[in-house]
mmCIF file of C-alpha atoms in Angstrom:
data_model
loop_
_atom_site.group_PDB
_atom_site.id
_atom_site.type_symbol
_atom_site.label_atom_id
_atom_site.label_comp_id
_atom_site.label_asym_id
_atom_site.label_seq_id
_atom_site.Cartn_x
_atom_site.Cartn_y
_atom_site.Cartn_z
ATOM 1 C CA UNK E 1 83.331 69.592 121.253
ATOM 2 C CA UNK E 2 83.038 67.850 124.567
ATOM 3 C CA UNK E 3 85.559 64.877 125.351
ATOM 4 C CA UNK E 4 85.010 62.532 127.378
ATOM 5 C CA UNK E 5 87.058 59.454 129.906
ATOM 6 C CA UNK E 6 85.753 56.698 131.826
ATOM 7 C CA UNK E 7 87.928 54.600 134.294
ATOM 8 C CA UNK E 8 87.164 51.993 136.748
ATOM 9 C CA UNK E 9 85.938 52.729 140.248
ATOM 10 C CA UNK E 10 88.332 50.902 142.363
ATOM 11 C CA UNK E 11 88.905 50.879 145.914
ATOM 12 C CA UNK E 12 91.989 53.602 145.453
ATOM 13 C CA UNK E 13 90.414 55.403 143.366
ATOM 14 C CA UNK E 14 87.237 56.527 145.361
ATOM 15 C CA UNK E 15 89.189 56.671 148.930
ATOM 16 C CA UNK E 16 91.179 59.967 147.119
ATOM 17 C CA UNK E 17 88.116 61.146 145.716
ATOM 18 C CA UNK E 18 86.258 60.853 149.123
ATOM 19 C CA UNK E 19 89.591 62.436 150.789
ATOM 20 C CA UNK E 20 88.659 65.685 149.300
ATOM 21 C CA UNK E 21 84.884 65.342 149.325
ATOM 22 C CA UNK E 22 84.893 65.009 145.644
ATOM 23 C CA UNK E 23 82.090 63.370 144.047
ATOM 24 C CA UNK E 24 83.097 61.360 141.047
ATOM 25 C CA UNK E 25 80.971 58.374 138.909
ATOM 26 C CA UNK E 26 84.155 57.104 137.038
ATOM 27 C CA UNK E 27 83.713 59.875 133.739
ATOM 28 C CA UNK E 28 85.213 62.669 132.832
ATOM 29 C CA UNK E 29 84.512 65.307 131.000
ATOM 30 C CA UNK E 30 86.056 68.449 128.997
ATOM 31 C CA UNK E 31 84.927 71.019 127.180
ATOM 32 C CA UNK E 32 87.571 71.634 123.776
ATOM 33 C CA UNK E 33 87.000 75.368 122.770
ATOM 34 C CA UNK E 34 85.921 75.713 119.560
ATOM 35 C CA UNK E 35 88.653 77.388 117.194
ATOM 36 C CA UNK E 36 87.590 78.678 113.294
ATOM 37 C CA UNK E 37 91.228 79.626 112.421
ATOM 38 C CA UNK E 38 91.988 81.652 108.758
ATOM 39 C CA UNK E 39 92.230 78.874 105.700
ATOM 40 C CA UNK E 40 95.688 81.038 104.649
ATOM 41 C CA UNK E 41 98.186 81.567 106.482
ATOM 42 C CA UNK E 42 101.958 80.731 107.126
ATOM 43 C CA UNK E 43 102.064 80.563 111.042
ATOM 44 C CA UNK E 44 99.440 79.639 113.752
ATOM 45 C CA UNK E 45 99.711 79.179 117.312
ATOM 46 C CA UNK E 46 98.184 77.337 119.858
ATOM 47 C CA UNK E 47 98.690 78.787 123.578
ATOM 48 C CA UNK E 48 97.285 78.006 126.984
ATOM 49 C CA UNK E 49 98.106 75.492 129.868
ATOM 50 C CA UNK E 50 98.402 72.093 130.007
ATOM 51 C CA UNK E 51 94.818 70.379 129.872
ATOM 52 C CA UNK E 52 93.397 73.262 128.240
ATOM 53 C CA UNK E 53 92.770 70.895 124.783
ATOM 54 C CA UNK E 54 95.764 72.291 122.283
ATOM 55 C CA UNK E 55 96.622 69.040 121.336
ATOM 56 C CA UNK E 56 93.305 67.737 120.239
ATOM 57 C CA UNK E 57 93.436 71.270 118.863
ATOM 58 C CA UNK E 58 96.241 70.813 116.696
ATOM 59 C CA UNK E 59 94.766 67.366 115.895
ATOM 60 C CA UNK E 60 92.040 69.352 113.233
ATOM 61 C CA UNK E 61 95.552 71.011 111.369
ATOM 62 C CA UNK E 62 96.806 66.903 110.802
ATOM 63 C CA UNK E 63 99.215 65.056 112.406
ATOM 64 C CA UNK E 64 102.290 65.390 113.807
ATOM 65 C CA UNK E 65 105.070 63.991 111.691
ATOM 66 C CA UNK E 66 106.644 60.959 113.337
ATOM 67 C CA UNK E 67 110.914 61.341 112.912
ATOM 68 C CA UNK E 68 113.084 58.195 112.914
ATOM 69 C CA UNK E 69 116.921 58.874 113.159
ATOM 70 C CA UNK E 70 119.627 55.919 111.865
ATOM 71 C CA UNK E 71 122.102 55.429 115.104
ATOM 72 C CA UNK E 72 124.898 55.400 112.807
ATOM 73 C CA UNK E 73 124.927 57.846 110.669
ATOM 74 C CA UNK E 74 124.768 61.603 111.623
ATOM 75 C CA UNK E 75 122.153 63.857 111.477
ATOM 76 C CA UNK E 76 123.048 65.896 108.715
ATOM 77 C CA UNK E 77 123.446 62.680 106.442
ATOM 78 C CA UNK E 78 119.370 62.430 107.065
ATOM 79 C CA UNK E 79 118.882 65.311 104.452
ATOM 80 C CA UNK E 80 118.433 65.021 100.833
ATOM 81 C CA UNK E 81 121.433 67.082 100.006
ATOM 82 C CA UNK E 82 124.493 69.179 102.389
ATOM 83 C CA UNK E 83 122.638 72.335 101.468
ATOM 84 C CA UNK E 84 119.377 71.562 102.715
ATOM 85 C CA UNK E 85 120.768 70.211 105.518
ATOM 86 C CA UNK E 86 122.745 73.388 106.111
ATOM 87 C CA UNK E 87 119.585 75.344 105.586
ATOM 88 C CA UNK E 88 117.284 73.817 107.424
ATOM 89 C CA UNK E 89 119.566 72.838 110.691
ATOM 90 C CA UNK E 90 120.713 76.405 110.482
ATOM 91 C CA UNK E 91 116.642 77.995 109.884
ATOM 92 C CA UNK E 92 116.209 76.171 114.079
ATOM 93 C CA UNK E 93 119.011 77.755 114.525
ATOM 94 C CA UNK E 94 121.461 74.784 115.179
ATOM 95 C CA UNK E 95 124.129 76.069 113.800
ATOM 96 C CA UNK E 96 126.833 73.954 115.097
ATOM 97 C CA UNK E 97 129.055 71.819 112.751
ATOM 98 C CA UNK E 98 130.383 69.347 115.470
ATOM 99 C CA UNK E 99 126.767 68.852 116.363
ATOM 100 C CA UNK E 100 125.375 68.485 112.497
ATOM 101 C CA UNK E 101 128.404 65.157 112.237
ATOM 102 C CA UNK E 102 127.105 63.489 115.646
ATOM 103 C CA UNK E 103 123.973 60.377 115.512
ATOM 104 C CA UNK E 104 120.863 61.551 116.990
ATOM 105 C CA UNK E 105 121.216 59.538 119.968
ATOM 106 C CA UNK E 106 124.028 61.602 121.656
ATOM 107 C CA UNK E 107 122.700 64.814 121.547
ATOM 108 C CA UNK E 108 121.338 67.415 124.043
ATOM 109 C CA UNK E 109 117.200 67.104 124.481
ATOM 110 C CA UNK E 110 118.005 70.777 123.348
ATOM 111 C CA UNK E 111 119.566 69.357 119.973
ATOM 112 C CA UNK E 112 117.331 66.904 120.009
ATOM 113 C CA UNK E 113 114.453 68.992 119.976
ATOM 114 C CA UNK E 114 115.875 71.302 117.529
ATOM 115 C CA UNK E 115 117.118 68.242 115.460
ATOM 116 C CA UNK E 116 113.420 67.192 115.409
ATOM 117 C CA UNK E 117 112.077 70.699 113.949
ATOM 118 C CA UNK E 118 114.602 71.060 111.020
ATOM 119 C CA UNK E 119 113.038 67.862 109.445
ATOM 120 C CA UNK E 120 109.254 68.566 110.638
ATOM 121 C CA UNK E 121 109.310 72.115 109.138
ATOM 122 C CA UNK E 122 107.135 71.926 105.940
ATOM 123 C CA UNK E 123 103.645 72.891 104.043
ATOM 124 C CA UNK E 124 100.566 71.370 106.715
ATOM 125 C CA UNK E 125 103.454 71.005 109.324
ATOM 126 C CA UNK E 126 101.672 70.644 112.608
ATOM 127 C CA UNK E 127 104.501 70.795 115.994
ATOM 128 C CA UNK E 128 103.466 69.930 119.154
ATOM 129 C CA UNK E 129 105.490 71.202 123.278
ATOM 130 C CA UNK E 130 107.169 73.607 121.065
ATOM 131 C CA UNK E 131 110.035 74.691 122.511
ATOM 132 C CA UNK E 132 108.893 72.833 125.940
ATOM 133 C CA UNK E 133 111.725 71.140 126.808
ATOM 134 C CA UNK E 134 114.482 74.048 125.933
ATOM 135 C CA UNK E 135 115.745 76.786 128.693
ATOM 136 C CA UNK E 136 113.232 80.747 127.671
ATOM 137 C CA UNK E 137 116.091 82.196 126.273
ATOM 138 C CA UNK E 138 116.509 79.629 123.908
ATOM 139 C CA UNK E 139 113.292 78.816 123.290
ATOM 140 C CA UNK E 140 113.141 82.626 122.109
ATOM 141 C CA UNK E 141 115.796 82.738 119.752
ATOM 142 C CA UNK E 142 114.456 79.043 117.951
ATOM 143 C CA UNK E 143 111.221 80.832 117.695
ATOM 144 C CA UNK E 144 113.185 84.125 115.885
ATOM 145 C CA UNK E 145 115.099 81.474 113.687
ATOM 146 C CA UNK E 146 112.067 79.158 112.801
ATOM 147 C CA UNK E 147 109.879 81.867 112.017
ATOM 148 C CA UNK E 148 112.273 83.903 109.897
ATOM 149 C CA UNK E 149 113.015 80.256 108.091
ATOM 150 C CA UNK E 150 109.008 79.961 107.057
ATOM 151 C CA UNK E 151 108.788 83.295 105.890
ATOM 152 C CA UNK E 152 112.115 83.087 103.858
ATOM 153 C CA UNK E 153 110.870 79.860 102.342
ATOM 154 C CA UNK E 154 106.954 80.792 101.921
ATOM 155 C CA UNK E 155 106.089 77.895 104.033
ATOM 156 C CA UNK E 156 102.771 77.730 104.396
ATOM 157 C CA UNK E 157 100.095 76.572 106.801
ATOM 158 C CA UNK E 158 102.604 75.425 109.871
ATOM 159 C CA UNK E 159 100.314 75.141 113.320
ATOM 160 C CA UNK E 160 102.416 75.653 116.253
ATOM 161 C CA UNK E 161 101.059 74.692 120.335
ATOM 162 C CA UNK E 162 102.628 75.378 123.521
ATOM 163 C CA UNK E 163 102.342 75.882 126.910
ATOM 164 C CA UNK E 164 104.604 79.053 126.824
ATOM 165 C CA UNK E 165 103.436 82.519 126.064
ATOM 166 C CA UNK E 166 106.744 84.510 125.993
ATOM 167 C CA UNK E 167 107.274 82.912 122.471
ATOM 168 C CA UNK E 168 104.287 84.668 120.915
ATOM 169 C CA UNK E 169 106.571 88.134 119.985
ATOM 170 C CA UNK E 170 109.202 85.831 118.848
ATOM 171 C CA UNK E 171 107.559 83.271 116.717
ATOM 172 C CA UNK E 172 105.365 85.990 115.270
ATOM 173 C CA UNK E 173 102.599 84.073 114.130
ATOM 174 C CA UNK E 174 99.272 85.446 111.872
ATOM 175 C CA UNK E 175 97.269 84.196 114.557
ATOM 176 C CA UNK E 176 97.193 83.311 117.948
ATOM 177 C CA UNK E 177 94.543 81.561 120.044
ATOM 178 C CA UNK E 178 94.324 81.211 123.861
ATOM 179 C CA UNK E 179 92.693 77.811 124.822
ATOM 180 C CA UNK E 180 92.164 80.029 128.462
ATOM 181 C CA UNK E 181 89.953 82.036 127.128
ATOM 182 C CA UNK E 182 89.075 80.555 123.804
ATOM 183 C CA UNK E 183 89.785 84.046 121.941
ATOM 184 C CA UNK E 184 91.356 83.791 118.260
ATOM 185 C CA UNK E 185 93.484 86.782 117.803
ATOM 186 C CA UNK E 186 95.002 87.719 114.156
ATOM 187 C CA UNK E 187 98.354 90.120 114.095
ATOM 188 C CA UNK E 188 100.492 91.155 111.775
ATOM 189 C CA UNK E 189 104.158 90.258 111.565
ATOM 190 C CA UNK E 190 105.602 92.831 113.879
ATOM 191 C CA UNK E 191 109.406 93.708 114.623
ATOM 192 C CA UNK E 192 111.386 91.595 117.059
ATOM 193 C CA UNK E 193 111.667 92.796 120.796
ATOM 194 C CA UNK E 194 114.802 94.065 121.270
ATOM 195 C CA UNK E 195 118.073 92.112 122.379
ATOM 196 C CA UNK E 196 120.092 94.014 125.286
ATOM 197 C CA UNK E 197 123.926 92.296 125.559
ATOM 198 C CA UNK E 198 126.244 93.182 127.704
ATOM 199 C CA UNK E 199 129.869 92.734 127.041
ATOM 200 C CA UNK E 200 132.289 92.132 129.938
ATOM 201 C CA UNK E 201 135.699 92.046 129.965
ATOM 202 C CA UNK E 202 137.385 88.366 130.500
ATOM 203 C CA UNK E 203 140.940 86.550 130.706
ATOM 204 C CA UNK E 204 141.388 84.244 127.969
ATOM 205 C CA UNK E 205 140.949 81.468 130.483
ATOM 206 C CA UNK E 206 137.096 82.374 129.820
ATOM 207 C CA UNK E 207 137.551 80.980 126.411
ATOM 208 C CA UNK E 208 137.545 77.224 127.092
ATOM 209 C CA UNK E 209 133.483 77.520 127.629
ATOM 210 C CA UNK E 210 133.015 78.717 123.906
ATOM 211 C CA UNK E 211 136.087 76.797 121.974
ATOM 212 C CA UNK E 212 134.247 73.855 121.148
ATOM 213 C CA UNK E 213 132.375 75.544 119.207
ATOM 214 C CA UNK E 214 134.588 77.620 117.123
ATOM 215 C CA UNK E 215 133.766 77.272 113.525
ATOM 216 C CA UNK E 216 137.635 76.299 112.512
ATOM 217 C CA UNK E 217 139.923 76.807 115.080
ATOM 218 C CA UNK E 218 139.971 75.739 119.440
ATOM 219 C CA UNK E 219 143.388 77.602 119.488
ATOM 220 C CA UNK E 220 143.540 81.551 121.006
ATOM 221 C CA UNK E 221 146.462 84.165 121.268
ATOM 222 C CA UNK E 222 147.531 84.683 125.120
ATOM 223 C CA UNK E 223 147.744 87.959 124.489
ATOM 224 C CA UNK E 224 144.226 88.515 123.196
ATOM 225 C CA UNK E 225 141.937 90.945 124.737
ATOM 226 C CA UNK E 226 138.786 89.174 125.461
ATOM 227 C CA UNK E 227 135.046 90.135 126.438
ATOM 228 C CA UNK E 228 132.142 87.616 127.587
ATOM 229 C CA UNK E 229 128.952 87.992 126.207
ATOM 230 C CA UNK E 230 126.226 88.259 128.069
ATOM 231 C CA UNK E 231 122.610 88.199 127.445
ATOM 232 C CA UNK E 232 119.698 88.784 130.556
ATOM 233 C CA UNK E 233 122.229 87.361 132.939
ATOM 234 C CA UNK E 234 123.419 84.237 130.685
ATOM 235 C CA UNK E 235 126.370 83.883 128.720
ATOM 236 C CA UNK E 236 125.980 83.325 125.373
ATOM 237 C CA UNK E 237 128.916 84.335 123.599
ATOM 238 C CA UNK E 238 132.827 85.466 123.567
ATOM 239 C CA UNK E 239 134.637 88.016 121.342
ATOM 240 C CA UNK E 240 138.421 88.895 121.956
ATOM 241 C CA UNK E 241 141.066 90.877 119.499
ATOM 242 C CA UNK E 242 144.642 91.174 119.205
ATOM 243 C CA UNK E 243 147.267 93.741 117.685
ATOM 244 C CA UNK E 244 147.901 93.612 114.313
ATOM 245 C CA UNK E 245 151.447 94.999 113.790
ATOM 246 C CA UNK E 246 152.462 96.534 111.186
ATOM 247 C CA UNK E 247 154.859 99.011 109.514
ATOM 248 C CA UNK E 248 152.662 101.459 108.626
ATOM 249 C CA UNK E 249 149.501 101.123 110.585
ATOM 250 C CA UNK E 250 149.541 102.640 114.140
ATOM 251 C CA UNK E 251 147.497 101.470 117.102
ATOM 252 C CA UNK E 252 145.648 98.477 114.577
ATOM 253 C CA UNK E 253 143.762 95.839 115.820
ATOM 254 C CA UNK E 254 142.124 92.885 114.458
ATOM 255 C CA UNK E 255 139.269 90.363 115.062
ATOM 256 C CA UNK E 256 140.870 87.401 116.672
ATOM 257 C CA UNK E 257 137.826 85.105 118.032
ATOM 258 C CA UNK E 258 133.982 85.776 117.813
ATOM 259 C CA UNK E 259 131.723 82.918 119.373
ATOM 260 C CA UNK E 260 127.903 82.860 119.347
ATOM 261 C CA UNK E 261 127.047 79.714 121.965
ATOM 262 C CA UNK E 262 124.714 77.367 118.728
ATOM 263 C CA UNK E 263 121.564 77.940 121.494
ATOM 264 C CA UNK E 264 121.891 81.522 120.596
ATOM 265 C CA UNK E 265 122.472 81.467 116.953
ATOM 266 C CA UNK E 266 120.056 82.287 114.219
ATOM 267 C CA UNK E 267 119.478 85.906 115.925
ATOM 268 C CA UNK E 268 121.815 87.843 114.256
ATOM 269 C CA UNK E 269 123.918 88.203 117.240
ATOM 270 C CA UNK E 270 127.487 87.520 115.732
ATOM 271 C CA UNK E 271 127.593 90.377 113.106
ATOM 272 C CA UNK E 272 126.452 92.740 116.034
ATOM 273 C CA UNK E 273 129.308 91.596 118.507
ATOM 274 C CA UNK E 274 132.099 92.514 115.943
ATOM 275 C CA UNK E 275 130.426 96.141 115.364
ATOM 276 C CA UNK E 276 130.790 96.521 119.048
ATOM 277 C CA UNK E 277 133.917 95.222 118.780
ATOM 278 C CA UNK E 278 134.611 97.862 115.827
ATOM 279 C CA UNK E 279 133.360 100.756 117.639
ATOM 280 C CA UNK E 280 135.458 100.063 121.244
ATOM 281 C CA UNK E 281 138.623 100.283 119.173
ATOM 282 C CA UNK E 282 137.565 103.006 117.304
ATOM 283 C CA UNK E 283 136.415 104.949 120.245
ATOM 284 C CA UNK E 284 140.339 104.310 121.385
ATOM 285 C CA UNK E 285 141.695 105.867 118.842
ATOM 286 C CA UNK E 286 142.799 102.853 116.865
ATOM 287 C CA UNK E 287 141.388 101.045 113.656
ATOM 288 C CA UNK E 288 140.289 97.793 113.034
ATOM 289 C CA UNK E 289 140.364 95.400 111.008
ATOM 290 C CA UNK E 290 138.572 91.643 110.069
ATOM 291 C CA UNK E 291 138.845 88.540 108.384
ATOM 292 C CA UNK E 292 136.402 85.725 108.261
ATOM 293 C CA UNK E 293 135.836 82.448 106.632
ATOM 294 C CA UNK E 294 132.111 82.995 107.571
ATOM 295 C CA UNK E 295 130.080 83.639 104.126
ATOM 296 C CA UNK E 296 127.047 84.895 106.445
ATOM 297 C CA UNK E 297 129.468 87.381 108.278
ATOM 298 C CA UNK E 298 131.116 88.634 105.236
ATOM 299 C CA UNK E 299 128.235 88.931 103.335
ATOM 300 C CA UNK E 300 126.504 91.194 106.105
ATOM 301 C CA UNK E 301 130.048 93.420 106.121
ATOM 302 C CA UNK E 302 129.691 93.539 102.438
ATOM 303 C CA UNK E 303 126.672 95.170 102.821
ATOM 304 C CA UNK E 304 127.206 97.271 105.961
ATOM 305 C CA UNK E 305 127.676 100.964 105.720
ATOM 306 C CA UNK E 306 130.129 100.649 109.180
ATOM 307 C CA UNK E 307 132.329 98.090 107.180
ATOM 308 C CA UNK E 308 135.334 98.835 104.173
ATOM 309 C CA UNK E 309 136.206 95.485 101.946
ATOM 310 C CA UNK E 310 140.316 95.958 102.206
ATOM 311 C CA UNK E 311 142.226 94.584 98.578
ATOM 312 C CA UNK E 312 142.123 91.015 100.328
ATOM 313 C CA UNK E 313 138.314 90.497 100.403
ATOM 314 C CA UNK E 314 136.618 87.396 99.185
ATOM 315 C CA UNK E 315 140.166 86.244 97.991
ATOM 316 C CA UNK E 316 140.881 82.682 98.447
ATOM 317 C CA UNK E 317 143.707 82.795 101.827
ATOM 318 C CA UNK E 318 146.951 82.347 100.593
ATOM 319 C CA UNK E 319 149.030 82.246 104.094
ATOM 320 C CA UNK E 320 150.663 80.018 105.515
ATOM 321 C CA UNK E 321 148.529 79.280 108.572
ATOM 322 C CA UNK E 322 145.387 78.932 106.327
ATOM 323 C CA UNK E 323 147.086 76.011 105.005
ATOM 324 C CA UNK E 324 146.983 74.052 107.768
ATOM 325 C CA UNK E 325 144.278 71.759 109.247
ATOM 326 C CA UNK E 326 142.533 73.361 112.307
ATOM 327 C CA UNK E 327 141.238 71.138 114.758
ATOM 328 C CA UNK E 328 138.090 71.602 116.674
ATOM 329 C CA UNK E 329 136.286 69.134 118.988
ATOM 330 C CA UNK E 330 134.995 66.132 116.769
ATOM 331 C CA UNK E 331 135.922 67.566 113.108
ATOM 332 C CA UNK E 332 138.453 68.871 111.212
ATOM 333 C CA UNK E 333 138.274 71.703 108.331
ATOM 334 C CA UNK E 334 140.821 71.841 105.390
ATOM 335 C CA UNK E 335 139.938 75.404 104.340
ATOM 336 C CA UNK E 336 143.312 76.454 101.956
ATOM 337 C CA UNK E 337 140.322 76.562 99.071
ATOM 338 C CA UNK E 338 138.001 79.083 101.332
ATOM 339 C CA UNK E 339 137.260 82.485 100.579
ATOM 340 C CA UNK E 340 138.208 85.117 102.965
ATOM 341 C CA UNK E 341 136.230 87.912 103.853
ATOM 342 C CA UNK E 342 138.385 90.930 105.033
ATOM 343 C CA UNK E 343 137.296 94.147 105.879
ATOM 344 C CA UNK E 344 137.823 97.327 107.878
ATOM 345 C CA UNK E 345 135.197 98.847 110.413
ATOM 346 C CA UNK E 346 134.710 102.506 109.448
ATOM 347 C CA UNK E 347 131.365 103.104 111.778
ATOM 348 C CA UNK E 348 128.773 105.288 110.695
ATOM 349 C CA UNK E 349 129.968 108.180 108.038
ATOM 350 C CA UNK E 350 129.478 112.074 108.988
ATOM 351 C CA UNK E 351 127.046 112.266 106.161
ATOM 352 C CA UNK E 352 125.549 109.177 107.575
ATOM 353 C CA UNK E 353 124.923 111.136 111.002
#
């Protein structure tokens, strides 16, 4: 398919095409590569510069869906129910409460791009820049997120196109093709590259960059031992821990904060900082112990060999300090009625070994 454009041959226009010896009529023309992509498939992808033709591309998969947001009411409210709105703003991988509460207008171009996907993300979706206008490290773990979202759901023909090949291992799509080179390429879902962190010891002063987003409390012990998380140079998360006294338990520790920056979220990340966590105290000598209001963190230590449930797990908290209102950023969480999740790390068994 050949495009073509025609503008007017004014006087500015042919002194900068006679600057550089360029010969030009007034038309333009392009050649669109010709794509034959599989009739079934859950993910396809786009790739190749700007100009190369992905958008009129896309055009042949439909039309991107046009989003309107409501400047006064949040951007959760825009969902049919709280649990789709929890599923789908978590399956981008914006997994921020204070964020879900806020109107579109005040958010991030981040958010807002993220925002965007959760509602686009359906049967004959077609998304256009993806992940253009978010930072590579991001735009990687959106990818993970989005991807593990349409395969959970059995979402079916979504067309992704974008300027940015380092998604391609992330996104995992059934086929790729390269408007450079006009090559269609099938592949089959592979696994994930793998996610180096690094965690480096911090004051607690390090903790005002993650508090805000804290799933219940801002608050942190002085006396906690903390670590910044650190992924390819960025930091993307916090973890600290703090003594846990007791009468009959010698050299115990428990989980006191564990932060995943909502940029970051949707790869896991979280239930692999509190193994590490785990297995730093344990290679001390001591034992460790944690509780969680997160269902998606207990549930993985449910099913963890390196976790123990103790006789409190999945009990509704009955202290005094659950009984109170935490207060983080914008919201506030009554959560006397939440389950707890409490558990033990054990790490891997002899047998296991």
């Amino acid at each position: 398919m050949q495009l073509k454009s025609t503008v007017e041959l004014d006087q500015i226009t042919v002194e900068c095409a006679k600057a550089f010896d360029f010969e030009f009529d007034g038309n333009s023309t392009f050649d669109v590569p010709q794509l034959n992509a599989p009739t079934q498939f859950q993910i396809g992808l786009i790739v190749g510069p700007s100009g190369s033709g992905k958008s009129t591309l896309l055009k042949k998969f439909g039309s991107e869906q046009s989003i309107e947001w409501q400047h006064d009411r949040s951007i959760c409210s825009h969902f049919g129910t709280a649990d789709e709105a929890i599923k789908r703003l978590g399956a981008v991988g914006l997994n921020s409460v204070p964020v879900w509460v806020k109107p579109y207008h005040v958010l991030s171009t981040g958010e807002r791009f993220r925002a965007d996907l959760a509602r686009r993300l359906s049967d004959g979706a077609v998304i256009d820049e993806f992940t253009s206008v978010v930072d590579r490290n991001v735009a990687k773990s959106c990818s993970y997120a989005t991807a593990r979202h349409i395969r959970k759901e059995g979402l079916q023909s979504i067309v992704f196109a974008t300027c940015h090949y380092d998604i391609v291992e992330w996104l995992q799509p059934d086929w790729v093709f390269d408007t450079t080179v006009g090559v269609l390429s099938t592949r089959g879902v592979e696994r994930r590259p793998t996610i180096e962190l690094e965690l480096i010891p911090s004051t607690v002063g390090a903790w005002a960059l993650f508090r805000q987003h804290h799933y219940l409390t801002a608050n942190i012990n002085r006396s906690a031992r903390c670590w910044v998380v650190e992924w390819e140079g960025t930091a993307i998360g916090f973890a600290a821990v703090i003594p846990m006294p007791s009468g009959t338990l010698k050299n115990a520790w428990r989980g006191h904060r564990t932060v995943v920056l909502p940029e970051f979220q949707g790869l896991g990340l979280g239930v692999r900082i509190s193994d590490a966590m785990g297995l730093m105290v344990r290679a001390e000598g001591g034992r460790y112990f944690s509780k969680s209001s997160s269902s998606r963190l207990g549930e993985y230590r449910n099913n963890s060999p390196l976790w123990k449930p103790t006789s409190k797990n999945q009990k509704v908290r009955g202290d005094s300090a659950s009984k109170k209102q935490w207060v983080n950023s914008n919201y506030r969480m009554a959560h006397a009625e939440r389950l707890c999740y409490s558990h033990e790390f054990i790490g891997v068994s002899k047998c296991a070994e």
